[in-house]
Structure formats: C-alpha cells, structure tokens
Coordinates of C-alpha atoms in Angstrom, one line a residue:
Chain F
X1 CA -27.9 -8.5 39.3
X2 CA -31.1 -7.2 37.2
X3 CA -31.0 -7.1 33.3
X4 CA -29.8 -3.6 33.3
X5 CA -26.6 -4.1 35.1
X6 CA -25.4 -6.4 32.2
X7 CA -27.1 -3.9 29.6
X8 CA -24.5 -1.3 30.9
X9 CA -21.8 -3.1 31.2
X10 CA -22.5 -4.4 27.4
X11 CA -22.9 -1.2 26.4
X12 CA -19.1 0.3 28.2
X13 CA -17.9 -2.7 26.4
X14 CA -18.7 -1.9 23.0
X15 CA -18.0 1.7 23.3
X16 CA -14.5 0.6 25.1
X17 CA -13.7 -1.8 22.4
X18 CA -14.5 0.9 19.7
X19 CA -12.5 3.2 21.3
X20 CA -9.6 0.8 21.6
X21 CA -10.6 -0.4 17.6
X22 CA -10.0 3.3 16.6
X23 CA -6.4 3.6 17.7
X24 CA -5.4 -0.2 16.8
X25 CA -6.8 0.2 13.4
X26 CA -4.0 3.1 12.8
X27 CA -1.1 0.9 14.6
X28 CA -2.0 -2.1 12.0
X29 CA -2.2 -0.8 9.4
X30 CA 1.4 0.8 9.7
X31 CA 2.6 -2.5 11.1
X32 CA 1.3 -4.3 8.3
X33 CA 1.4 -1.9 5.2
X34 CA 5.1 -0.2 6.4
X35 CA 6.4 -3.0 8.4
X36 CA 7.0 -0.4 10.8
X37 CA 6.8 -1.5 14.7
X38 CA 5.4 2.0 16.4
X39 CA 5.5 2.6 20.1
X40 CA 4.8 6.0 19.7
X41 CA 1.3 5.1 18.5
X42 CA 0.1 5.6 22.4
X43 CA 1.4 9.1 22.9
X44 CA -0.8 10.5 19.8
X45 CA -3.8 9.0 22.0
X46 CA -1.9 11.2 24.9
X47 CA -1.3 14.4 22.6
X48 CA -4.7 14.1 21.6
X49 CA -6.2 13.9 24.9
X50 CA -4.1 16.9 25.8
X51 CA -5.3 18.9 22.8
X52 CA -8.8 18.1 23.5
X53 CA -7.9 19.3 26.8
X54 CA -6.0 22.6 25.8
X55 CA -7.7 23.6 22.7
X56 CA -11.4 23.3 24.3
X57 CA -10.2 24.8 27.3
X58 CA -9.1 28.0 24.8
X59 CA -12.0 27.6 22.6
X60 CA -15.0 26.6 25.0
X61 CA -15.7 24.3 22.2
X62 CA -15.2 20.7 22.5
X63 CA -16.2 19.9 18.8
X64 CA -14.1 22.7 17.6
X65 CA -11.4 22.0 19.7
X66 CA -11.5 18.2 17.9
X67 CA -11.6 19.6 14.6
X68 CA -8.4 21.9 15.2
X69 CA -6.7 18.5 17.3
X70 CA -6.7 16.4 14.2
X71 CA -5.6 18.5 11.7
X72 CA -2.6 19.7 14.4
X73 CA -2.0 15.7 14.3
X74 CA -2.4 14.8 10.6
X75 CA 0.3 17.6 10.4
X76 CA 2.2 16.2 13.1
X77 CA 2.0 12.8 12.0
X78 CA 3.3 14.1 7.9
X79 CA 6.5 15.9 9.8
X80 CA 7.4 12.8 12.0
X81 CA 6.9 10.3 9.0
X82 CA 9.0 12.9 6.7
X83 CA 11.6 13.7 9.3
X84 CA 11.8 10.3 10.9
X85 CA 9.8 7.3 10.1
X86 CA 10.4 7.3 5.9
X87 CA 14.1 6.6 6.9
X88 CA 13.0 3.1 9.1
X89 CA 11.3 1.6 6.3
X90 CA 14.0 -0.7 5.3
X91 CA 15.4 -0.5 8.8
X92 CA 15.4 -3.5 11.5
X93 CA 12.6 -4.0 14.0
X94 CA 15.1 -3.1 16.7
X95 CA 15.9 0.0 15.5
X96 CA 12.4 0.9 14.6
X97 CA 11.6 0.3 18.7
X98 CA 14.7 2.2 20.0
X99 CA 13.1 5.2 17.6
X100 CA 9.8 5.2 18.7
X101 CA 10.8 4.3 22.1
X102 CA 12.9 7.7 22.3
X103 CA 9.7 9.1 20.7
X104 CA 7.4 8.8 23.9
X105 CA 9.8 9.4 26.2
X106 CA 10.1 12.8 24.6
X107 CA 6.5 13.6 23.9
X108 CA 6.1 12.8 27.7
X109 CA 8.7 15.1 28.8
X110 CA 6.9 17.6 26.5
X111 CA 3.5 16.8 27.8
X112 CA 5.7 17.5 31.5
X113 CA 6.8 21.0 30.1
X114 CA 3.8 22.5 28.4
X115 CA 0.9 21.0 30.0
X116 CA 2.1 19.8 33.4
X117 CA 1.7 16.2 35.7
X118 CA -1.5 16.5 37.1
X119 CA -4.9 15.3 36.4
X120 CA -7.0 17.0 33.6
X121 CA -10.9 16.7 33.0
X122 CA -13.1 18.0 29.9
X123 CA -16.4 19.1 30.2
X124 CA -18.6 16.9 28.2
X125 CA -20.6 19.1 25.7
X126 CA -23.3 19.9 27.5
X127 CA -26.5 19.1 25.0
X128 CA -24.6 15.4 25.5
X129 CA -24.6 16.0 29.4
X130 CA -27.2 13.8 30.2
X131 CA -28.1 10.3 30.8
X132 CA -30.5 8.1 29.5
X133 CA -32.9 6.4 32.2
X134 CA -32.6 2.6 31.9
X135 CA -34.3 1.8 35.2
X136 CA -35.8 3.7 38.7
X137 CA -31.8 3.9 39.6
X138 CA -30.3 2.9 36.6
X139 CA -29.2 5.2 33.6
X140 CA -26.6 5.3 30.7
X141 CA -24.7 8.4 29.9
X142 CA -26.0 10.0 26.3
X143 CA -21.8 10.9 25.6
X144 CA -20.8 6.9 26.0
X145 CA -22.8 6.4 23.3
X146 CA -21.8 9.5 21.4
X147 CA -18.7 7.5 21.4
X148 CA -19.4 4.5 20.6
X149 CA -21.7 5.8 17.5
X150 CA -18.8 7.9 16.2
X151 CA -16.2 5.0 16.0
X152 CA -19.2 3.3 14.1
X153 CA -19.1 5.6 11.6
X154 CA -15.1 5.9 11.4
X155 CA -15.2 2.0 10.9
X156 CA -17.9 2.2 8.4
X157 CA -15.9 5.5 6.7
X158 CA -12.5 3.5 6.8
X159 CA -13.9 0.6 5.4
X160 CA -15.3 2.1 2.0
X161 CA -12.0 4.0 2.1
X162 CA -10.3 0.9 1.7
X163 CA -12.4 -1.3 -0.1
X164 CA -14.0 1.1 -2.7
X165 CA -11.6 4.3 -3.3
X166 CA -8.8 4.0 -5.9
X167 CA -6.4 5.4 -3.4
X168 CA -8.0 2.2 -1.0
X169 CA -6.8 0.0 -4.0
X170 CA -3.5 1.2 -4.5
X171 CA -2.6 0.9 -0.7
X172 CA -3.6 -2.5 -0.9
X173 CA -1.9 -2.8 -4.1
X174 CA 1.2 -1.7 -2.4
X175 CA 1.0 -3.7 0.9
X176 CA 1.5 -6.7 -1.4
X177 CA 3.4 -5.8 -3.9
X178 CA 5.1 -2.1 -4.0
X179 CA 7.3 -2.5 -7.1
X180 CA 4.3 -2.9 -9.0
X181 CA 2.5 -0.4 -7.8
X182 CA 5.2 2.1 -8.6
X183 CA 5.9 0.8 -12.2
X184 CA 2.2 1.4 -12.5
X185 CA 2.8 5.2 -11.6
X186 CA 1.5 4.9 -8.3
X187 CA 3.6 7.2 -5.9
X188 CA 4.1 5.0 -2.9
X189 CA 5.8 7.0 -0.8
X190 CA 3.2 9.7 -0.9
X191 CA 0.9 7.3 -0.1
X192 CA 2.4 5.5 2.9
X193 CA 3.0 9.3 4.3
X194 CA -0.4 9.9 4.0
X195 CA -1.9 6.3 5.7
X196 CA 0.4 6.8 8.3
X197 CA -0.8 10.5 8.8
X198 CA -3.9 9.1 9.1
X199 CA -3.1 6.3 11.3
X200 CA -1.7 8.5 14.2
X201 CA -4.5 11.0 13.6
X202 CA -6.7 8.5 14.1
X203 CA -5.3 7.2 17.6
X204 CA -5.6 11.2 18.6
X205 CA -8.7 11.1 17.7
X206 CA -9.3 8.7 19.9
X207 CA -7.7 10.3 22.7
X208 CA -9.9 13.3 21.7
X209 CA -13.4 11.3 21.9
X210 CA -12.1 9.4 25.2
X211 CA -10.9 12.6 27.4
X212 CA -13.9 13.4 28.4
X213 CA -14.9 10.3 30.2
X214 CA -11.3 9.3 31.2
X215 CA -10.1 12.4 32.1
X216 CA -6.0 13.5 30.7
X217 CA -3.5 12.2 32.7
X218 CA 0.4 11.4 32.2
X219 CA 1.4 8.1 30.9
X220 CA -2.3 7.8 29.5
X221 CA -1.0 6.4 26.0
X222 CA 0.9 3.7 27.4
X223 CA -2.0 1.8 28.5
X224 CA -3.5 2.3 25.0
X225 CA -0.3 1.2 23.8
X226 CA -0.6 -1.9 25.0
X227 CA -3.5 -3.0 24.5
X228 CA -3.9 -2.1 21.0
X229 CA -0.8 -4.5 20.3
X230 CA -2.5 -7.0 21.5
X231 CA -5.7 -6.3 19.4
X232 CA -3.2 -6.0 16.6
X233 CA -1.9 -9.4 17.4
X234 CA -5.2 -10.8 18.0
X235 CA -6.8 -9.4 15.6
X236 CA -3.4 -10.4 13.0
X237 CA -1.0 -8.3 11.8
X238 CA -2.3 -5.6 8.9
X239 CA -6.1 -6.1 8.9
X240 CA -8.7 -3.6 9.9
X241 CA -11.6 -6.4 10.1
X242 CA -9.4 -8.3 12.9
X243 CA -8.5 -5.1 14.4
X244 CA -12.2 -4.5 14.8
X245 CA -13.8 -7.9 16.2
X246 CA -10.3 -8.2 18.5
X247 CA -11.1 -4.6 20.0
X248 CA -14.4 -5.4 20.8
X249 CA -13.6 -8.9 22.1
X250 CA -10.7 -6.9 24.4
X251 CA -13.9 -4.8 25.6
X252 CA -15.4 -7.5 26.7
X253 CA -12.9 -9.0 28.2
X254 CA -11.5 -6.4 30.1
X255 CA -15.1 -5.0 31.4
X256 CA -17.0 -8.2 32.6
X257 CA -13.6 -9.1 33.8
X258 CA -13.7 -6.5 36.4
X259 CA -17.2 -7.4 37.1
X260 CA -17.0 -10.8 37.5
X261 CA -13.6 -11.7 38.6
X262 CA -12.1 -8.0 39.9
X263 CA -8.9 -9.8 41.5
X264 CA -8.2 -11.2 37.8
X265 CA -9.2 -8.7 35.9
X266 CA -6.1 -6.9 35.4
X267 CA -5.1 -10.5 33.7
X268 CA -8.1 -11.1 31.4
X269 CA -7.2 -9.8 28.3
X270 CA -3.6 -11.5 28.1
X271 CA -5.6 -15.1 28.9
X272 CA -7.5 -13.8 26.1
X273 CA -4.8 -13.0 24.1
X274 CA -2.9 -16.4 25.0
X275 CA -5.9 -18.4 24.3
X276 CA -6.5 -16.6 21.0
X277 CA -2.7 -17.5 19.8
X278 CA -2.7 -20.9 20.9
X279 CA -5.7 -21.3 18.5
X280 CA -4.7 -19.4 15.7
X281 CA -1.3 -18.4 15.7
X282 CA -1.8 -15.6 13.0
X283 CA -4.0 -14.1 14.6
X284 CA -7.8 -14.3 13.8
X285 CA -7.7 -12.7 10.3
X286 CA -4.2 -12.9 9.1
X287 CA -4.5 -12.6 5.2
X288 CA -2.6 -15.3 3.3
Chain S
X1 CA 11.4 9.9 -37.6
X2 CA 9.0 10.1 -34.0
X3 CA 9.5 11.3 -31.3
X4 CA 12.2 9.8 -29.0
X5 CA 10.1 8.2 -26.6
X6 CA 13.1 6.8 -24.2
X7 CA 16.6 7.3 -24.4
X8 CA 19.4 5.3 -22.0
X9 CA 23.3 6.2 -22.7
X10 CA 26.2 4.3 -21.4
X11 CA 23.9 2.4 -18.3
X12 CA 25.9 0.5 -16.1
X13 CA 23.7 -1.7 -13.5
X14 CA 25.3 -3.5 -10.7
X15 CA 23.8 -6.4 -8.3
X16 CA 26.0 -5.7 -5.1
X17 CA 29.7 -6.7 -6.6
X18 CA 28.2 -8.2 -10.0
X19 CA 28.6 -6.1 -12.4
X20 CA 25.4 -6.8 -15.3
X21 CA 25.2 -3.9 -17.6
X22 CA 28.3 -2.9 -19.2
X23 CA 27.4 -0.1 -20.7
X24 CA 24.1 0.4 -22.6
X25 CA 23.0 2.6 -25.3
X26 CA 19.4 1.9 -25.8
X27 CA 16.7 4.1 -27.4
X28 CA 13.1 3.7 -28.3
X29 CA 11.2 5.6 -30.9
X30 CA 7.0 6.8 -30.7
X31 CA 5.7 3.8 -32.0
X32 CA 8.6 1.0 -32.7
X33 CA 8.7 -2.5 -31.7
X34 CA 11.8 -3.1 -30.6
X35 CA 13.1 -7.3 -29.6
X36 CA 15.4 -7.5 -26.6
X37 CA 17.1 -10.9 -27.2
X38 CA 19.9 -13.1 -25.4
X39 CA 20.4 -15.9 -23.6
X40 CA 19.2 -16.2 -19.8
X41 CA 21.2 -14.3 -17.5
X42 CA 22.9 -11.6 -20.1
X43 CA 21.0 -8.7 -18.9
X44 CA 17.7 -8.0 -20.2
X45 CA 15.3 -8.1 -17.4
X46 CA 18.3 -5.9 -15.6
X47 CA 18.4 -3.9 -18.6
X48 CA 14.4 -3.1 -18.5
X49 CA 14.4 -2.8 -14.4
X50 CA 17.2 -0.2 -15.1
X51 CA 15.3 2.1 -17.7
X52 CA 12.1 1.7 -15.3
X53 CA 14.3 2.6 -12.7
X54 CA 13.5 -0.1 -10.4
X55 CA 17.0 -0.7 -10.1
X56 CA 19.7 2.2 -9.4
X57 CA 22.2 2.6 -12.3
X58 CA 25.6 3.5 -11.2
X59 CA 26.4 5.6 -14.1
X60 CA 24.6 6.4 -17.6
X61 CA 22.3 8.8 -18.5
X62 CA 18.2 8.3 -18.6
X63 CA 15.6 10.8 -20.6
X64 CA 12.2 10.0 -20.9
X65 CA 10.7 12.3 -23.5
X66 CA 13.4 14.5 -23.2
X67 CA 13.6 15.0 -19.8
X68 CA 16.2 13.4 -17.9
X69 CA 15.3 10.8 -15.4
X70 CA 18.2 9.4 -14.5
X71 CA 17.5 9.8 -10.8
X72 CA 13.5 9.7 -10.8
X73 CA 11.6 7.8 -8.6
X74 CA 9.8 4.6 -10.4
X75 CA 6.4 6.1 -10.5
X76 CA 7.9 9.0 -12.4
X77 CA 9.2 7.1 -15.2
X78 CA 5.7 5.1 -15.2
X79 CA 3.8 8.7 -15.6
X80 CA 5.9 9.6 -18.3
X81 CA 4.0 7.1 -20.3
X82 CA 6.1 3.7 -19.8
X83 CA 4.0 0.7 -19.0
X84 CA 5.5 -2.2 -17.6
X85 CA 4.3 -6.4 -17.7
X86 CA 7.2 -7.9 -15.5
X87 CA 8.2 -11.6 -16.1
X88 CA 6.2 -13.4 -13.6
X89 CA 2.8 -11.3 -13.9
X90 CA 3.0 -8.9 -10.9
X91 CA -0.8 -9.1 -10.4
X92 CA -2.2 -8.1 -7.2
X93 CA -4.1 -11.7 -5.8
X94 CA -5.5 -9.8 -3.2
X95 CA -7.5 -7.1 -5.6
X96 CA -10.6 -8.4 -7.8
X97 CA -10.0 -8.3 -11.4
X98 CA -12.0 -4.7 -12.0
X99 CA -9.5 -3.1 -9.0
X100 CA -6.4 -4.3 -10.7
X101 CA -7.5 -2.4 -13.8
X102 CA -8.9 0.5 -12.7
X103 CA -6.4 1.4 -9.5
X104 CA -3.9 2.5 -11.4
X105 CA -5.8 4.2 -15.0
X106 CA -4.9 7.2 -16.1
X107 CA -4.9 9.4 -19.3
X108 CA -1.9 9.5 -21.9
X109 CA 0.4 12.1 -21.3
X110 CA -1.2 14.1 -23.5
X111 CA -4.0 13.8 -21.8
X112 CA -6.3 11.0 -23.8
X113 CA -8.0 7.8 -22.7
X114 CA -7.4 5.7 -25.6
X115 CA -8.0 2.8 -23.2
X116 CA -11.1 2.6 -21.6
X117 CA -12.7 -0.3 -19.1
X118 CA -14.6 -1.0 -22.1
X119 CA -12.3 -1.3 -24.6
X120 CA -10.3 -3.6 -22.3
X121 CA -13.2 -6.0 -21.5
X122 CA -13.8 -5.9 -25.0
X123 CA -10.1 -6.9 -25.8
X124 CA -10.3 -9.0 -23.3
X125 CA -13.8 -11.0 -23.2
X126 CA -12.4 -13.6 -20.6
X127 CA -11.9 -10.8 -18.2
X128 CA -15.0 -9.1 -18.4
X129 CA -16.6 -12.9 -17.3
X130 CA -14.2 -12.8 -14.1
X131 CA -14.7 -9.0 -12.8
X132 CA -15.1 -9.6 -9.7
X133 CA -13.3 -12.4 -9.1
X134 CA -10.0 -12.2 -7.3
X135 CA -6.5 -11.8 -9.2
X136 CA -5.4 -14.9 -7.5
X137 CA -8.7 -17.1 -8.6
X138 CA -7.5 -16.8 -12.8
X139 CA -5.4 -19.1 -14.8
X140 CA -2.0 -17.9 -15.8
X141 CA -3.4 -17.1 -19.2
X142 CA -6.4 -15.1 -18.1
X143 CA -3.7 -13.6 -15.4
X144 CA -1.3 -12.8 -18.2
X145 CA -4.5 -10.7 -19.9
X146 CA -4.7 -8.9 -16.7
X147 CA -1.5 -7.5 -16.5
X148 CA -1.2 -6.2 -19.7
X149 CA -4.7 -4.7 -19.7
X150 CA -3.5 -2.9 -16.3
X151 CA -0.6 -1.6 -18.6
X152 CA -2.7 -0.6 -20.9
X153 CA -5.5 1.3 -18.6
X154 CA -2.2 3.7 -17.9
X155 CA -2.6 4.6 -21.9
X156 CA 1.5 4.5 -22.2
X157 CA 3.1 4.9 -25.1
X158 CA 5.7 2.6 -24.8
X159 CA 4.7 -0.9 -22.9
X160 CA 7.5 -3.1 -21.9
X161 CA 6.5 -6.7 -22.0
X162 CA 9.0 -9.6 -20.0
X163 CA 8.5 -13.1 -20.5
X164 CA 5.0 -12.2 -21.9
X165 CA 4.3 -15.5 -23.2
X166 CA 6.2 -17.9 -20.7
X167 CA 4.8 -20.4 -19.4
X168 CA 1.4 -20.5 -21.1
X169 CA -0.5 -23.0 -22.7
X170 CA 0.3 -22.5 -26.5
X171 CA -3.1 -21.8 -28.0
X172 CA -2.8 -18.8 -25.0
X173 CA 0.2 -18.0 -26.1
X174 CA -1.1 -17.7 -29.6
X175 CA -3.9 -15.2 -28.2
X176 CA -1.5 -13.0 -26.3
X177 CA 0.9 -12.5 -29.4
X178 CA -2.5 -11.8 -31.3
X179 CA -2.9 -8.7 -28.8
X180 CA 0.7 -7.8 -28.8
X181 CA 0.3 -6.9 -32.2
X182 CA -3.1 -5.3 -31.9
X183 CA -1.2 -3.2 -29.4
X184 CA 1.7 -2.7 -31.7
X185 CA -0.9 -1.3 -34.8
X186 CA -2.4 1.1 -32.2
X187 CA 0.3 3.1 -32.4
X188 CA 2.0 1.8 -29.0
X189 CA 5.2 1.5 -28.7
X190 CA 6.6 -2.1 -27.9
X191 CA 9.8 -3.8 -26.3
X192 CA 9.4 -7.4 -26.2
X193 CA 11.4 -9.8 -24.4
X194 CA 10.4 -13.4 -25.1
X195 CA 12.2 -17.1 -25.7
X196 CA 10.3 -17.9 -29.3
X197 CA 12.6 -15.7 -31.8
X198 CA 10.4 -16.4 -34.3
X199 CA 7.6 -14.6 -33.1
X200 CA 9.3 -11.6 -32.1
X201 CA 11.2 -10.6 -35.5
X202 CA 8.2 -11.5 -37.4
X203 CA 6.3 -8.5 -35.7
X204 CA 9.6 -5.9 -34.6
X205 CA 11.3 -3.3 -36.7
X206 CA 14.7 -3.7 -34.8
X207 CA 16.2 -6.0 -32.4
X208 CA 18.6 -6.1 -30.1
X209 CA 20.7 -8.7 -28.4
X210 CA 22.7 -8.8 -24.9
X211 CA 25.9 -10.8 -23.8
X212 CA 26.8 -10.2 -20.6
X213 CA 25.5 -7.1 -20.2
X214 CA 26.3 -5.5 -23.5
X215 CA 24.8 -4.8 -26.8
X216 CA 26.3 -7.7 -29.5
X217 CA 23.9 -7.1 -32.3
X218 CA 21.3 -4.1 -33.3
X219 CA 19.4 -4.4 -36.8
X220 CA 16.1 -5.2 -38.1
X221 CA 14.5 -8.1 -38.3
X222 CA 15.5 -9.2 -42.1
X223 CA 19.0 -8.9 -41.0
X224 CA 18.6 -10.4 -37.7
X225 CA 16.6 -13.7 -39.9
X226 CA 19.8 -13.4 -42.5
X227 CA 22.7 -13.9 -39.8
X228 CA 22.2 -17.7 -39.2
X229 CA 25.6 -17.6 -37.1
X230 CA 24.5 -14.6 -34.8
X231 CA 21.0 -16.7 -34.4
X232 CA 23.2 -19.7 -33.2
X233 CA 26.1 -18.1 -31.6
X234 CA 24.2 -15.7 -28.9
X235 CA 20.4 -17.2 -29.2
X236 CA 21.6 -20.5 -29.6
X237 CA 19.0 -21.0 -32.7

C-alpha cells in the first residue's frame, strides 16, 4: 500500500474518533457530573440523524435543517431531564438503566411510527460535494473533513466553556461538591438541566454531522451507544480531555483494525478497551 | 433597631429518627454579631444547616428579609444575602484560587459590590501570591482565607462562620479573628460558631447557647462573662 492509503485511513480515523468524541463528551459528563447512567444517550444520535434527515428533506437545507435539529433537541433534552431524569438523581444505577432502557425502546418505536424502517440518505451540501485529489486514483472527500473540522471547534468551544466561563466553574464546583455550590447561591439544578440539555444536544449533533456519510438507519444509536461507553470508560468516568484522546484512540482502533486484521476487527476496540483497564483501572484521566 | 435580616420560629430538625432541634427561635438583626455556643453535638451546625436550608426542617417557620423561606431551595436563601463558611472549609481543590472567588460573586441584594477581587486580595495578601494555584495546593490557613473571601465575594449581609478557626495554627488563628472583626465593623452581619469563648464574646453583642437542640441561655456578652455557672454548666468553662 502507497502513502496515501494510510493518509486516508488516518484521516476517517480522526474524523471517526471526533465524531465518536462529540457524543461521548455529552454521556460523560452526565455520568460523571449527575451520576446518571444514560442509555438513551444513543437514540439522540438516532433522533438527530432522523432530523437531519426530515428537516433537510422539508427545508432543502442541510445547515438549516441542523440549526432547527439542535434547538428541537436542547428542547427535548430540558423536557426529558424535567419530566424524567431530575427525579433519578438520587436514584440507583439500576433503576437509572431500566429508565433509559424503556427510553430507546420507545424513541425506536417512534422512529418506526413517524419515519419508518428503511434506509435513509442526505444529500451532502453540495459546495462540500467534492473530493480533494490525493493521488492519480486517490482522493479524500471535502465533507469528511468538514466533519472532522467542526468537532475541532466543538472541542475547542467546550473546552473554554468549562475551563474559563463562570457557569464552566460552577459546574465544576458542583461535580465536587454541590452543597457548597448551592450555599454559595449557585442554582444547581438549573445548571445540571442545562449541561444535560447540552449533552444530548450534543450526541444529535453528532448524528446530524454523521447522516450524511452514514446514511439514517434504525438501531443507528445503539452502536454509538456502545462505543461511546467504552470511550467514557477509557477515557475515565467525567472528563472531557479523556473523552477526547479515548475517541480518537477508538478511531484508530476500529479503522486500521478493519484494514489490517478485517476478521478481528469487530474485536479491536474491546482489546483496546481491556488492555487500557488492565493498565489503568480508572481509566486514562480519572481525576482524583 | 435594623432591619430583621433572618428570622427562624419554632425549627424542629430531624436526622432520620433523631430528633436535634427542639424547637428554635432564632433571629438576626442588619449588622449584629451573634455567638452560637454549646457543647459538641447540641445542635449548632444542625441549627445553621437548617436556616441555610441544607437540611429540611419538619416544622417551624423561616423568613429571610421578610419573605418566607421555609421551603426555598439552598441557593435561594444564599441570594437573599446569607453567606455561608462551613466547618471543614468546603473549598473546591479542583478550582484555582481566582475560580473559587470569582464563580460564585455577585452584588448585594441591593445591588452593590462592596467586595471586589481587589479588595479581597488586598484583605487577603497571601491569596493574591497563590491565584492560580489550586484550592487543594494551600495550607489550611490560607484555605480558611479562601472560604471566607468566597463568602464575602457574594457581598452578604449576614455571613455564617462554623468552626472558623479549628484547627489552625494559632498565630492563623489570631489573623482570621483579626478579619472576623474587620468583617463585623463593615457593617456585616455575623454568626460565629467557635470552641475559644473568649474570643467570641469579646467581639458579639448577644449569644446564644444550645443543649440538645434547644436554646438554654440568650444575652449579651457582659452577662454571658457574669454567669460563671452557665460558663461551666453548658460550655464546660
């Protein structure tokens, strides 16, 4: 294989593990700041898939349709969390699962209902409907990288958010200690409604970004699902940094696994994952 | 008289089957220092957790300025101008010095910054060294600073202090009591729980002291200094 073969396949990595960062980032930080376990994390990758699927489909407007997808899920994700999740904050893990469990069973059957079972694409905007050239034979699609440069900025965006914004401080204030942080004025509950707004609107997002180039398809979130616990666990439970280099590791993984060793691929990530927690337990960046 | 700042009427606070406040009456005035006083285990942290609200009363009455609290969220309470240093510190290790201070400012209720960054680093030279260091990298002296310059970047008018001094070094100890009553002259309000009697009637107008969960003795500090046999009966002095 010539250099550009690998360049490709590094490249679907990154943009695969970005992808993959942007919906594990929202799953740990409501694992880790809520202490909620959410299986239901997937099917806002699904319901955003779908919506980029419906809404450009009714707009002719992919960007537009995005725009309207996430704040249908930020709204979304403030109903369930008032309706539903603020109740399983002191609850057991258990029942948190049987919840969320019930949860993509019925976005499914909804999903079955309004949009149907069969196999969706979206039109890639078309001034990003071309590829790059790499070689006489070779080229890289422009949208890939769309992607890839996108989740960049989300990352960077989420990590200023964080790190430098008072309302950054007083979620990490409250992830450590929440009594405090309410004597202090801070309204915690608001807050925690809010991250986890953002959390699944950030997973749609994803599902948004990745319909294009993965078509919309049932069951679609429970693959996501998956493997965005195990970047959680990898990458330990609460932190966005670990999220990050796990995801990107998990590209990797997963996409010179099918090149190299096809017949294992399917396996890769969970030897990763193994290996990973044999070593370190906590996960790579487990805070203290 | 001031303005009735906080106001708590017959408070009963339970711990699962224990029953630890047996009905409280307990009231705090613009600008009063008020001693909370008793033994270990008689109800005062319980008694301050209640009027914070960080621990449901089963009955009794709460106003904050006048408006009743008795079912308000924590953060509520706060915002009506109550500040709060809890025994133990309550920093956040896993914020740098500036972030615990600024994450939670705020103006007064009436809508001044008496307490500024500034004024707090100047207060509070040691912290101003350590900015950017994390909460968990100070001594418990410089830790101690930290939490009651977070209170005081909330510009309350009342600022509950537990244990304030425990556990320091007593030339710290010295210092914090030195900013206790440079808090007290600015016109702050002050409820002061802390083991060295001593210290707290020479700088309150009124105590009070809790046995098991209810009010034994409420008078000023001459009085309090006068009663050698409350001193040794309920203080053990």
């Amino acid at each position: 294989m010539d250099a550009s073969v690998y360049l490709i396949q590094i490249l679907n990595s990154i943009q695969y593990g970005l992808l993959l960062f942007l919906v594990a980032s929202g799953l740990t930080l409501i694992f880790g700041i809520m202490g909620i376990i959410n299986l239901a994390h997937g099917s806002f990758y699904m319901i955003g898939a779908y919506m980029a699927f419906s809404l450009s489909a009714l707009t002719g407007n992919l960007f537009l349709a995005i725009l309207l997808g996430i704040i249908l899920s930020v709204i979304l994700g403030i109903v369930l969390e008032w309706l539903l999740f603020s109740r399983l904050y002191r609850r057991e893990h258990l029942e948190q699962v049987l919840l969320t469990f019930g949860l993509i069973l019925i976005f499914e059957e909804l999903r079955s209902i309004i949009a149907g079972d069969d196999v969706h694409g979206v039109p890639i905007p078309a001034f990003l409907n071309y590829s790059i050239p790499l070689t006489e034979n070779q080229s890289y699609p422009v949208y890939r990288l769309f992607i890839s440069g996108v989740c960049l900025l989300i990352a960077g965006a989420m990590y200023l958010f964080i790190q430098r914004t008072r309302l950054g401080m007083m979620i990490r204030a409250g992830n450590t200690n929440r009594e405090m942080a309410q004597s202090l004025g801070v309204n915690i509950n608001l807050i925690y409604r809010l991250v986890f707004a953002l959390g699944m609107a950030l997973a749609a997002f994803a599902g948004m970004l990745a319909a294009p180039v993965s078509s919309v398809f049932p069951g679609m979130g429970n693959q996501v699902l998956i493997l965005s616990f195990v970047v959680v666990v990898i990458g330990g439970i609460g932190s966005v940094w670990g999220a990050l280099v796990a995801a990107l590791l998990i590209g990797f993984a997963d996409t010179f696994g099918k090149v190299f060793v096809p017949d294992y691929a399917g396996i890769a990530v969970y030897l990763l994952m193994a290996a990973i927690l044999l070593w370190r337990p906590e996960g790579l960046f487990r805070r203290a | 008289m001031s303005e009735v700042l906080l106001e708590a009427r017959g408070l009963h606070t339970y711990y699962g089957a224990s029953h630890i406040l047996r009905g409280i009456d307990f009231t705090v005035r613009g600008g009063e220092t008020i001693g909370l006083m008793g033994r270990n285990g008689m109800g005062k942290t319980t008694l301050i957790r209640s009027l914070l609200r960080l621990v449901p009363s089963r009955h009794g009455e709460l106003h904050v300025r006048g408006r009743a609290m008795t079912d308000a969220p924590p953060h509520a309470v706060a915002r009506r101008g109550i500040a709060y240093v809890p025994e133990g510190r309550g920093i956040f290790p896993n914020l740098s010095v500036r972030e615990n201070l600024v994450m939670a400012a705020r103006p007064s209720v009436d809508g001044k910054r008496h307490w500024t960054l500034e004024r707090i680093l100047a207060t509070f030279p040691r912290l101003a060294e350590r900015l950017h260091h994390g909460g968990a990298q100070l001594s418990g002296g410089e830790q101690q600073m930290l939490t009651i310059g977070r209170a005081l970047m909330t510009n309350p008018d009342l600022l509950i202090l537990d244990e304030a001094t425990e556990g320091l070094a007593p030339l710290i100890a010295v210092e914090i009591w030195r900013i206790i009553r440079q808090i007290r002259e600015s016109g702050i309000a002050t409820v002061i729980v802390d083991k060295n009697h001593s210290a707290v009637t020479a700088i309150t107008d009124r105590n009070v002291i809790l046995v098991k969960g209810s009010i034994v003795f409420e008078g000023p500090s001459t009085e309090l200094r006068s009663r050698s046999d409350i001193l040794h009966k309920h203080l053990g002095v």
